[in-house]
Amino acid sequence: LIATLVAFLAIEGALISWLVATRTLAETWGLLGEPGVLIMFVDFTFVVAIIFGGVVVDCRKRGTNPWPWLPALLAVPTAAVVAYLLIRAPRPADE
């Protein structure tokens, strides 16, 4: 499931990055009026919210603060997920 979400984020992030890089800000915001682009944006936001919820749950299980990850997930979701998975604290042993 996580691999699928990360792949989805990578594809969506690449499409959004391409869109922002090839259009002016006014054109980009104007495209949100088109149904396909709006659906893609809503889906991307929904997946980021699900992943952040998973990060919050995982951080709580590991005894760390999840809130520093929110700005990273909003700015660069794919890189933030990969970074979190690589540097997260080890899970405490059950007593």
Tab-separated table of C-alpha atoms in Angstrom:
chain	number	residue	atom	x	y	z
A	1	LEU	CA	0.000	0.000	0.000
A	2	ILE	CA	2.763	2.438	0.904
A	3	ALA	CA	4.629	1.673	-2.327
A	4	THR	CA	1.466	2.371	-4.316
A	5	LEU	CA	0.893	5.661	-2.510
A	6	VAL	CA	4.509	6.726	-3.027
A	7	ALA	CA	4.278	5.839	-6.735
A	8	PHE	CA	1.031	7.805	-7.018
A	9	LEU	CA	2.644	10.781	-5.287
A	10	ALA	CA	5.668	10.601	-7.569
A	11	ILE	CA	3.521	10.613	-10.709
A	12	GLU	CA	1.181	13.315	-9.464
A	13	GLY	CA	4.108	15.390	-8.161
A	14	ALA	CA	5.885	15.131	-11.506
A	15	LEU	CA	2.749	16.204	-13.369
A	16	ILE	CA	2.123	19.130	-11.038
A	17	SER	CA	5.791	20.176	-11.181
A	18	TRP	CA	5.693	20.070	-14.991
A	19	LEU	CA	2.490	22.093	-14.986
A	20	VAL	CA	3.929	24.770	-12.713
A	21	ALA	CA	7.223	24.884	-14.640
A	22	THR	CA	5.595	25.306	-18.055
A	23	ARG	CA	2.817	27.732	-17.148
A	24	THR	CA	2.547	31.078	-15.381
A	25	LEU	CA	0.886	31.126	-11.980
A	26	ALA	CA	-2.265	32.689	-13.431
A	27	GLU	CA	-2.484	29.960	-16.105
A	28	THR	CA	-1.912	27.269	-13.478
A	29	TRP	CA	-4.697	28.575	-11.229
A	30	GLY	CA	-6.914	28.975	-14.293
A	31	LEU	CA	-6.437	25.300	-15.136
A	32	LEU	CA	-8.007	24.320	-11.806
A	33	GLY	CA	-11.325	25.206	-13.413
A	34	GLU	CA	-10.933	22.261	-15.781
A	35	PRO	CA	-12.494	19.069	-14.382
A	36	GLY	CA	-9.535	16.749	-15.055
A	37	VAL	CA	-6.991	19.058	-13.448
A	38	LEU	CA	-9.252	19.730	-10.491
A	39	ILE	CA	-9.772	16.000	-9.911
A	40	MET	CA	-5.998	15.414	-10.080
A	41	PHE	CA	-5.384	18.216	-7.566
A	42	VAL	CA	-8.054	16.919	-5.174
A	43	ASP	CA	-6.717	13.355	-5.444
A	44	PHE	CA	-3.168	14.542	-4.800
A	45	THR	CA	-4.294	16.506	-1.733
A	46	PHE	CA	-6.308	13.523	-0.457
A	47	VAL	CA	-3.346	11.133	-0.798
A	48	VAL	CA	-1.017	13.580	0.971
A	49	ALA	CA	-3.540	13.818	3.824
A	50	ILE	CA	-3.719	10.006	4.091
A	51	ILE	CA	0.067	9.732	4.114
A	52	PHE	CA	0.374	12.450	6.744
A	53	GLY	CA	-2.153	10.550	8.873
A	54	GLY	CA	0.013	7.450	8.523
A	55	VAL	CA	3.111	9.427	9.486
A	56	VAL	CA	1.330	10.788	12.573
A	57	VAL	CA	0.282	7.288	13.684
A	58	ASP	CA	3.753	5.875	13.027
A	59	CYS	CA	5.475	8.746	14.863
A	60	ARG	CA	3.239	8.261	17.889
A	61	LYS	CA	4.058	4.548	17.968
A	62	ARG	CA	7.744	5.429	17.836
A	63	GLY	CA	7.471	8.221	20.421
A	64	THR	CA	8.496	11.095	18.122
A	65	ASN	CA	6.868	14.389	17.143
A	66	PRO	CA	5.065	14.139	13.771
A	67	TRP	CA	4.433	17.850	13.208
A	68	PRO	CA	7.840	18.791	11.738
A	69	TRP	CA	6.952	16.509	8.813
A	70	LEU	CA	3.846	18.512	7.812
A	71	PRO	CA	5.677	21.350	6.006
A	72	ALA	CA	7.888	18.830	4.213
A	73	LEU	CA	4.872	16.762	3.109
A	74	LEU	CA	3.149	19.881	1.807
A	75	ALA	CA	6.227	21.186	-0.024
A	76	VAL	CA	7.792	18.011	-1.455
A	77	PRO	CA	5.556	15.031	-0.631
A	78	THR	CA	7.458	12.265	-2.385
A	79	ALA	CA	10.857	13.303	-1.050
A	80	ALA	CA	9.394	13.803	2.442
A	81	VAL	CA	7.883	10.301	2.530
A	82	VAL	CA	11.137	8.716	1.376
A	83	ALA	CA	13.143	10.792	3.880
A	84	TYR	CA	10.773	9.877	6.701
A	85	LEU	CA	11.002	6.176	5.909
A	86	LEU	CA	14.803	6.372	5.838
A	87	ILE	CA	15.444	8.434	8.993
A	88	ARG	CA	12.532	7.618	11.283
A	89	ALA	CA	13.287	6.512	14.815
A	90	PRO	CA	13.399	2.790	15.510
A	91	ARG	CA	10.218	1.290	16.935
A	92	PRO	CA	10.499	0.784	20.691
A	93	ALA	CA	10.529	-2.808	21.915
A	94	ASP	CA	7.287	-3.964	23.519
A	95	GLU	CA	7.643	-4.650	27.212
